[in-house]
Coordinates of N, CA and C in Angstrom, one line a residue:
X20 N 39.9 -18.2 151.6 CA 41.3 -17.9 151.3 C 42.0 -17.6 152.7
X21 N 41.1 -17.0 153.6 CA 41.9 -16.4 154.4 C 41.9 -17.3 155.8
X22 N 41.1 -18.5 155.7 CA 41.3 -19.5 156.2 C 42.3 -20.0 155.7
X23 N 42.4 -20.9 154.8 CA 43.9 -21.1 154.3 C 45.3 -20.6 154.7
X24 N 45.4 -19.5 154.7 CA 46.0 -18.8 155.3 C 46.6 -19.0 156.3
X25 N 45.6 -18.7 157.4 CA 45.6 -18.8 158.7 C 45.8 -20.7 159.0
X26 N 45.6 -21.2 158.6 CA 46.3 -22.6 158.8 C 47.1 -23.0 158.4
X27 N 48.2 -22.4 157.4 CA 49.5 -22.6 156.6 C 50.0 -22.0 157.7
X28 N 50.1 -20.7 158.2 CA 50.8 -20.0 159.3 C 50.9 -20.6 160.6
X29 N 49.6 -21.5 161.1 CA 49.4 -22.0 162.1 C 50.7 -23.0 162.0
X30 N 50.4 -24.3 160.7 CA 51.4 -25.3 160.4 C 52.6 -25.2 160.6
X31 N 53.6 -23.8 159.6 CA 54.4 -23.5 159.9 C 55.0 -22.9 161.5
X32 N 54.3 -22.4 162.3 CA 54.6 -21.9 163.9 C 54.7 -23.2 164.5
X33 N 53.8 -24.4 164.4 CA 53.7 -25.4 164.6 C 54.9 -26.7 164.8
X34 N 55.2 -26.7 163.5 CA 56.5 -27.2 163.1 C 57.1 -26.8 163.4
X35 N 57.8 -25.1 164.1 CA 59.2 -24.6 164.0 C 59.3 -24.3 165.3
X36 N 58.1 -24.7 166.3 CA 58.2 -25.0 167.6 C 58.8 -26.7 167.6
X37 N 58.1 -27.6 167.0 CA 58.8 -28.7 167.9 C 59.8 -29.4 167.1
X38 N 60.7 -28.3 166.3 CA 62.0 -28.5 165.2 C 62.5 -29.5 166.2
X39 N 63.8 -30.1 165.5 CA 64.5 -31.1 166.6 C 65.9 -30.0 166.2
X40 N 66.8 -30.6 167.4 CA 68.4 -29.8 168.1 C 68.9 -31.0 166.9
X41 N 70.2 -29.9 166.4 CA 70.9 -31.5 166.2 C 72.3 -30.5 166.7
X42 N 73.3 -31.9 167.6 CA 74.1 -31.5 168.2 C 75.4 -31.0 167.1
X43 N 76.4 -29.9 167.0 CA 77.0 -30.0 165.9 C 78.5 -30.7 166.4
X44 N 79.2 -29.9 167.7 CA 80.5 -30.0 168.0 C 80.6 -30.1 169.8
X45 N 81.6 -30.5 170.2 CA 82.2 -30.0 171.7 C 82.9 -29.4 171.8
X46 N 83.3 -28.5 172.7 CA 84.8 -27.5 172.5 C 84.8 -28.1 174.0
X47 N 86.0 -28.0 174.7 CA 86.6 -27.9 176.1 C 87.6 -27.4 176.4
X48 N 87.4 -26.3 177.7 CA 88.1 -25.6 177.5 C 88.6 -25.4 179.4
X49 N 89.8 -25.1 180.1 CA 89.9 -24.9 181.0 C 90.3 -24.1 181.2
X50 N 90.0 -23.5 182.6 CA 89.9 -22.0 183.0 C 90.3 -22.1 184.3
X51 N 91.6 -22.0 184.8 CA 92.0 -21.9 186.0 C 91.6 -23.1 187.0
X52 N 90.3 -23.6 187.9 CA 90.2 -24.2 188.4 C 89.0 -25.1 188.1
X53 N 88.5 -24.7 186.9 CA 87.5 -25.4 186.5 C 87.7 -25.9 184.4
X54 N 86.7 -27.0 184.7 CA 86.4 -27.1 183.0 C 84.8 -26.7 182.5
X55 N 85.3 -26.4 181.4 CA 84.0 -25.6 180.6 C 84.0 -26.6 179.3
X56 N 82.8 -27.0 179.2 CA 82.5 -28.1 177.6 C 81.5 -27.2 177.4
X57 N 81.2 -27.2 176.3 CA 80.5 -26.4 175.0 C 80.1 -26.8 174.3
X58 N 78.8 -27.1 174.0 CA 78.3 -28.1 173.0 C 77.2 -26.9 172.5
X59 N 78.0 -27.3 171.0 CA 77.3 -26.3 169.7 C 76.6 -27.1 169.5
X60 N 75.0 -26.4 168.7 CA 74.1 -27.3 168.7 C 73.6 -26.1 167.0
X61 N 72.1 -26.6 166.4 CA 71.8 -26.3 165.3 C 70.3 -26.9 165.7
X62 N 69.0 -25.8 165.8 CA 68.2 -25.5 165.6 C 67.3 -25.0 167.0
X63 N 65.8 -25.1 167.3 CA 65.5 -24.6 168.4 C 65.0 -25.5 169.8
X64 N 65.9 -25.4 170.5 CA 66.0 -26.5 172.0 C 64.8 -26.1 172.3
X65 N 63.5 -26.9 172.6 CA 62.4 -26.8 173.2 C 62.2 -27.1 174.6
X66 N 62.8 -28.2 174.7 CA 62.9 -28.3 176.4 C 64.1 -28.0 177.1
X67 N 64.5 -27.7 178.0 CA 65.7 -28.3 178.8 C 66.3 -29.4 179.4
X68 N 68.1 -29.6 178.8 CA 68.6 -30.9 178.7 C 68.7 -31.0 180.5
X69 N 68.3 -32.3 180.6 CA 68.7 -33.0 182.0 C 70.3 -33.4 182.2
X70 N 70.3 -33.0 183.4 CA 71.8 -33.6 183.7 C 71.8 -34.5 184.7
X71 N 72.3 -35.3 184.6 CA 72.8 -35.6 185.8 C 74.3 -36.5 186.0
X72 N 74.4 -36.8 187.1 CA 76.0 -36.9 187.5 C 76.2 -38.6 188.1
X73 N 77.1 -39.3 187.7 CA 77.0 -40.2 188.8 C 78.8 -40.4 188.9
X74 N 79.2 -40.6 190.1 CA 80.6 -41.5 190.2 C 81.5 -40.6 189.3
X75 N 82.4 -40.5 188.4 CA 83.1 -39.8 187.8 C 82.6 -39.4 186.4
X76 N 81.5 -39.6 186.1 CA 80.6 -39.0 184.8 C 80.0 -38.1 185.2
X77 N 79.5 -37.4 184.0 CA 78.6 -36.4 183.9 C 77.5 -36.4 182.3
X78 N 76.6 -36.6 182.5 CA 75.7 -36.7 181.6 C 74.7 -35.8 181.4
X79 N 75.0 -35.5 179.9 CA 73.5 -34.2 180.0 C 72.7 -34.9 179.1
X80 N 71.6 -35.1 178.6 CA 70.7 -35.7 177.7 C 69.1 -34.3 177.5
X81 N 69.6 -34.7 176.2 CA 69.3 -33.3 175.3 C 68.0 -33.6 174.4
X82 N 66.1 -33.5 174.8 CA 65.7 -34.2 175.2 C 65.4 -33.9 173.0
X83 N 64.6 -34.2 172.3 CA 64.4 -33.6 170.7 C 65.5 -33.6 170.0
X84 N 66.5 -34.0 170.1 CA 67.7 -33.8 169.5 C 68.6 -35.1 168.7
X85 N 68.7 -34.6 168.2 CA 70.1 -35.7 167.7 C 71.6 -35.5 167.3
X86 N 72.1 -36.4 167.6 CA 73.7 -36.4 166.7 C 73.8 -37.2 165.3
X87 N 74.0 -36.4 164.8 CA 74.2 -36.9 163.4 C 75.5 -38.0 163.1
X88 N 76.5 -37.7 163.8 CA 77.9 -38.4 163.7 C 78.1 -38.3 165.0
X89 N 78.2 -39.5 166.3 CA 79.2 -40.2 167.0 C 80.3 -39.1 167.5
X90 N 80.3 -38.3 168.4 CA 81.7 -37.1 168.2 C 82.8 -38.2 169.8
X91 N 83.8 -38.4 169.6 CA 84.7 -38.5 170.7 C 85.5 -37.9 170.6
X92 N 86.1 -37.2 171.9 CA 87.5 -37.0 172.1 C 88.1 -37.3 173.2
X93 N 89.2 -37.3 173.9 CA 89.9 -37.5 174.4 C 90.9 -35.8 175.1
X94 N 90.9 -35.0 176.1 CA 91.3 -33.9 176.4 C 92.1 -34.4 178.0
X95 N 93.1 -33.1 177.7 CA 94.0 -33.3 178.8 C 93.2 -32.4 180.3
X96 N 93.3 -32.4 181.2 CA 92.5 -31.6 182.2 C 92.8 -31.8 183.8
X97 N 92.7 -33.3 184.3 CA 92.7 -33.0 186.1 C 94.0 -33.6 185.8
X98 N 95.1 -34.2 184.9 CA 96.9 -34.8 185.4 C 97.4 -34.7 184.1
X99 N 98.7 -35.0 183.9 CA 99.5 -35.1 182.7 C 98.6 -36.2 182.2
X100 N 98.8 -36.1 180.4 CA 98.4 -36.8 179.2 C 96.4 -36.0 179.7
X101 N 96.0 -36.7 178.3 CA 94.5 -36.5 178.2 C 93.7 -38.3 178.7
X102 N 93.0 -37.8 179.8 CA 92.9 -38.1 180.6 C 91.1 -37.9 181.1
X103 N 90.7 -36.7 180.1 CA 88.8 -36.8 180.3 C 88.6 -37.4 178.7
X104 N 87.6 -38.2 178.7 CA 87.0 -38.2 177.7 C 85.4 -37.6 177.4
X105 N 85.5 -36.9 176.2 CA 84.2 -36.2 176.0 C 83.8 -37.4 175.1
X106 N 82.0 -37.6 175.2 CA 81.1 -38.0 174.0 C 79.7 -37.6 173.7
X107 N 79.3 -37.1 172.2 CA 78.2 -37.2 172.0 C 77.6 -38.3 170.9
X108 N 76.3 -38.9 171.7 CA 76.1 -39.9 170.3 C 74.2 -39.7 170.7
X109 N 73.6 -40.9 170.3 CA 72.1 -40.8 169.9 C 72.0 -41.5 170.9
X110 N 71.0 -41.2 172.3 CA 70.8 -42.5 173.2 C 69.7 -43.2 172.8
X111 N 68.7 -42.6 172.3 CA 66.9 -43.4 171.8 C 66.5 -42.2 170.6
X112 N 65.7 -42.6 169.6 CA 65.5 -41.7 168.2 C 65.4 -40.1 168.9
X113 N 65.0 -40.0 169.7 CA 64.3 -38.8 170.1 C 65.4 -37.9 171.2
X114 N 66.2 -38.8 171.5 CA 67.6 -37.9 173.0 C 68.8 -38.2 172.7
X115 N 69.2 -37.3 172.4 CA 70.9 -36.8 172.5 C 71.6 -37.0 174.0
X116 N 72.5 -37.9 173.4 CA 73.6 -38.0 174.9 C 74.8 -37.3 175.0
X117 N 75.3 -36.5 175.6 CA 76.7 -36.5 175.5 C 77.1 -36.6 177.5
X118 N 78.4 -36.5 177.2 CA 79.1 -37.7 178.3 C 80.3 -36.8 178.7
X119 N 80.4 -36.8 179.7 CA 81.7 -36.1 180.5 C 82.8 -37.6 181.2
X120 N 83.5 -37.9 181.0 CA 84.1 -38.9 182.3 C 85.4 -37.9 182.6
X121 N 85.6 -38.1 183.9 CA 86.7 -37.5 184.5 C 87.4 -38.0 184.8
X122 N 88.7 -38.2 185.1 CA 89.3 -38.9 186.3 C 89.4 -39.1 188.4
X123 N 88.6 -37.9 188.6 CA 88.1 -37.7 189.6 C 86.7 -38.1 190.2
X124 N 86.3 -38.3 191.5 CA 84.5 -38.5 191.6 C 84.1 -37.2 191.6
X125 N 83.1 -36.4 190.6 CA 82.5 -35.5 190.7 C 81.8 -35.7 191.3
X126 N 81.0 -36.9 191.7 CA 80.0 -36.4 192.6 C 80.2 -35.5 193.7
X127 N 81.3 -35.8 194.3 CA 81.6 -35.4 196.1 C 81.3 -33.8 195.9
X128 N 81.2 -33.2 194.2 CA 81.2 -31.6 194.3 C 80.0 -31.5 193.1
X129 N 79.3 -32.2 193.0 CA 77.7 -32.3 192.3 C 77.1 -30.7 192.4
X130 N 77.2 -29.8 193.7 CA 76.7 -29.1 193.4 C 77.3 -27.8 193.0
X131 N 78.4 -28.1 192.9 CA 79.3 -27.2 191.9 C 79.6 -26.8 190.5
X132 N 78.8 -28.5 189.9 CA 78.4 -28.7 188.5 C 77.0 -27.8 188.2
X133 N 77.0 -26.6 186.8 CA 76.5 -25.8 186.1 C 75.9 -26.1 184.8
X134 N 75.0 -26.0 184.6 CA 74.5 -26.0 182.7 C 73.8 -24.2 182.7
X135 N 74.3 -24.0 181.6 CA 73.7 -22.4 181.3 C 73.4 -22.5 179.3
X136 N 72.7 -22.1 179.0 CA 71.7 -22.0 178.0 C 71.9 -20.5 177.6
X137 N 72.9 -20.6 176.0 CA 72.7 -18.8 175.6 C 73.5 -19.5 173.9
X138 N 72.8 -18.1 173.7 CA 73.5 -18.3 172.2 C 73.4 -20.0 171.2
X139 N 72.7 -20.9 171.3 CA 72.9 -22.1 170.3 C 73.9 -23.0 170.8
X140 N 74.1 -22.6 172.3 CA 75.0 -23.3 173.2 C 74.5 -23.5 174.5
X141 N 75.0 -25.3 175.1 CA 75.0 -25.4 175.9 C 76.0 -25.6 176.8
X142 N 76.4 -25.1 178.1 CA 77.5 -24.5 178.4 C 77.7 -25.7 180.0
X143 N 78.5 -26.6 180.1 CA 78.6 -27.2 181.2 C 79.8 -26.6 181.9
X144 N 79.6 -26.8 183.0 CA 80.7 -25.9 184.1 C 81.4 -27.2 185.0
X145 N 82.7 -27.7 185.1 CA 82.5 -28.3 186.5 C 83.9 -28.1 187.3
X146 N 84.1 -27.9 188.5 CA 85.4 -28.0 189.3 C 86.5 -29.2 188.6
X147 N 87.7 -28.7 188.8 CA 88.5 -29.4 188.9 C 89.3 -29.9 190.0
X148 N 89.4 -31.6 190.2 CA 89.9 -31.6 191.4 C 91.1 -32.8 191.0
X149 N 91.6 -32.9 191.6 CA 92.8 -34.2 191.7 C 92.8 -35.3 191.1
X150 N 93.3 -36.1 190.5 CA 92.8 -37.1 189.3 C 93.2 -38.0 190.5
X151 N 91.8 -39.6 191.1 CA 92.2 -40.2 191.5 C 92.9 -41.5 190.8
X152 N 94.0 -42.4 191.2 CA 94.3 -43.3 190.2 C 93.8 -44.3 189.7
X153 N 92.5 -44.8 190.7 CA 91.4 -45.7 190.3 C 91.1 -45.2 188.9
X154 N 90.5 -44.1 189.0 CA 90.0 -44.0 187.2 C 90.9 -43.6 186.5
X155 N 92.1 -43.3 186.9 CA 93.5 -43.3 185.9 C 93.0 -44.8 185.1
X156 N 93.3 -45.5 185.7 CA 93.5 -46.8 185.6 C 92.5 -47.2 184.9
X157 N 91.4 -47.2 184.9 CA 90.3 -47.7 184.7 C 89.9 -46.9 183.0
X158 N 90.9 -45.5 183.1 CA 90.6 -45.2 181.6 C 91.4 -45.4 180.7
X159 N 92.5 -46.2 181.4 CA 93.3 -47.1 180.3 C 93.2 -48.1 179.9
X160 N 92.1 -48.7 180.5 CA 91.5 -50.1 180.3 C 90.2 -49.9 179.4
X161 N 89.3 -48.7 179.0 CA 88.4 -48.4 178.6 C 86.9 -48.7 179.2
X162 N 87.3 -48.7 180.7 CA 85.8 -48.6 181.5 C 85.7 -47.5 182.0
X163 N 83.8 -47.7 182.2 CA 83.5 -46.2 182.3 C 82.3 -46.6 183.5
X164 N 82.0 -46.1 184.5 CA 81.2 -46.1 185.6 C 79.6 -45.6 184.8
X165 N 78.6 -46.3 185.1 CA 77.5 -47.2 184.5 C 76.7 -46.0 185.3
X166 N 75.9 -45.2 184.6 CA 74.6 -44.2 184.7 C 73.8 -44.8 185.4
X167 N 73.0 -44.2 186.9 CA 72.0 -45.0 187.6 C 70.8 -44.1 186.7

């Protein structure tokens, strides 16, 4: 019996370590000289999400996780009209994407860009700088600079 036990308890710790994330929402929000995205999530993050940056994107990939529904939006931030687009969607069964585009190159301030982990949130941080018109342009046409 008391074997039994002890491996039902084991099962359940088991399972509720390698639960999967599922992403719920994005909020974005700006704060003086920076933007803050916020991505509400639902259950327990096991690993930590990778970021990385290229050209005027920013990508975090969220590694056990999924998105249940496709989230886009469209937010106003570095010039008049909305002008960043936020996305989360499913990159492979197993990793959650979501997507920053700016109209600026973030790279040039890469190490300015923040992730912080609290509360069932994951919290991206990045400067604001000058919308250049290249990707004005380029986000009216609906391209987006390609992840190395």
């Amino acid at each position: 019996m008391t074997k039994a036990l002890i491996l039902f308890f084991s099962l359940i710790l088991t399972t509720s370590v390698f639960a999967e994330v599922t992403v719920k929402n994005l909020k974005f929000k700006t704060f003086g000289s920076k933007g803050v995205l916020k991505i509400n999530y639902k259950g327990n993050l096991v690993d930590y999400p990778e970021l990385k940056i290229n050209q005027n994107s920013v990508y975090i990939l969220i590694p056990n996780a999924k998105v249940k529904k496709t989230i886009n939006k469209e937010v106003k931030f570095a010039s008049k009209g909305k002008n960043t687009r936020l996305n989360a969607s499913q990159l492979s069964t197993k990793v959650a994407r979501i997507k920053v585009i700016v109209p600026f190159t973030i790279n040039k301030v890469k190490e300015k860009v923040s992730l912080t982990l609290r509360d069932n949130q994951i919290e991206l941080s990045f400067p604001k700088l000058a919308a250049e018109t290249a990707y004005l342009n380029t986000a009216k046409k609906g391209k987006v600079a390609k992840a190395k």
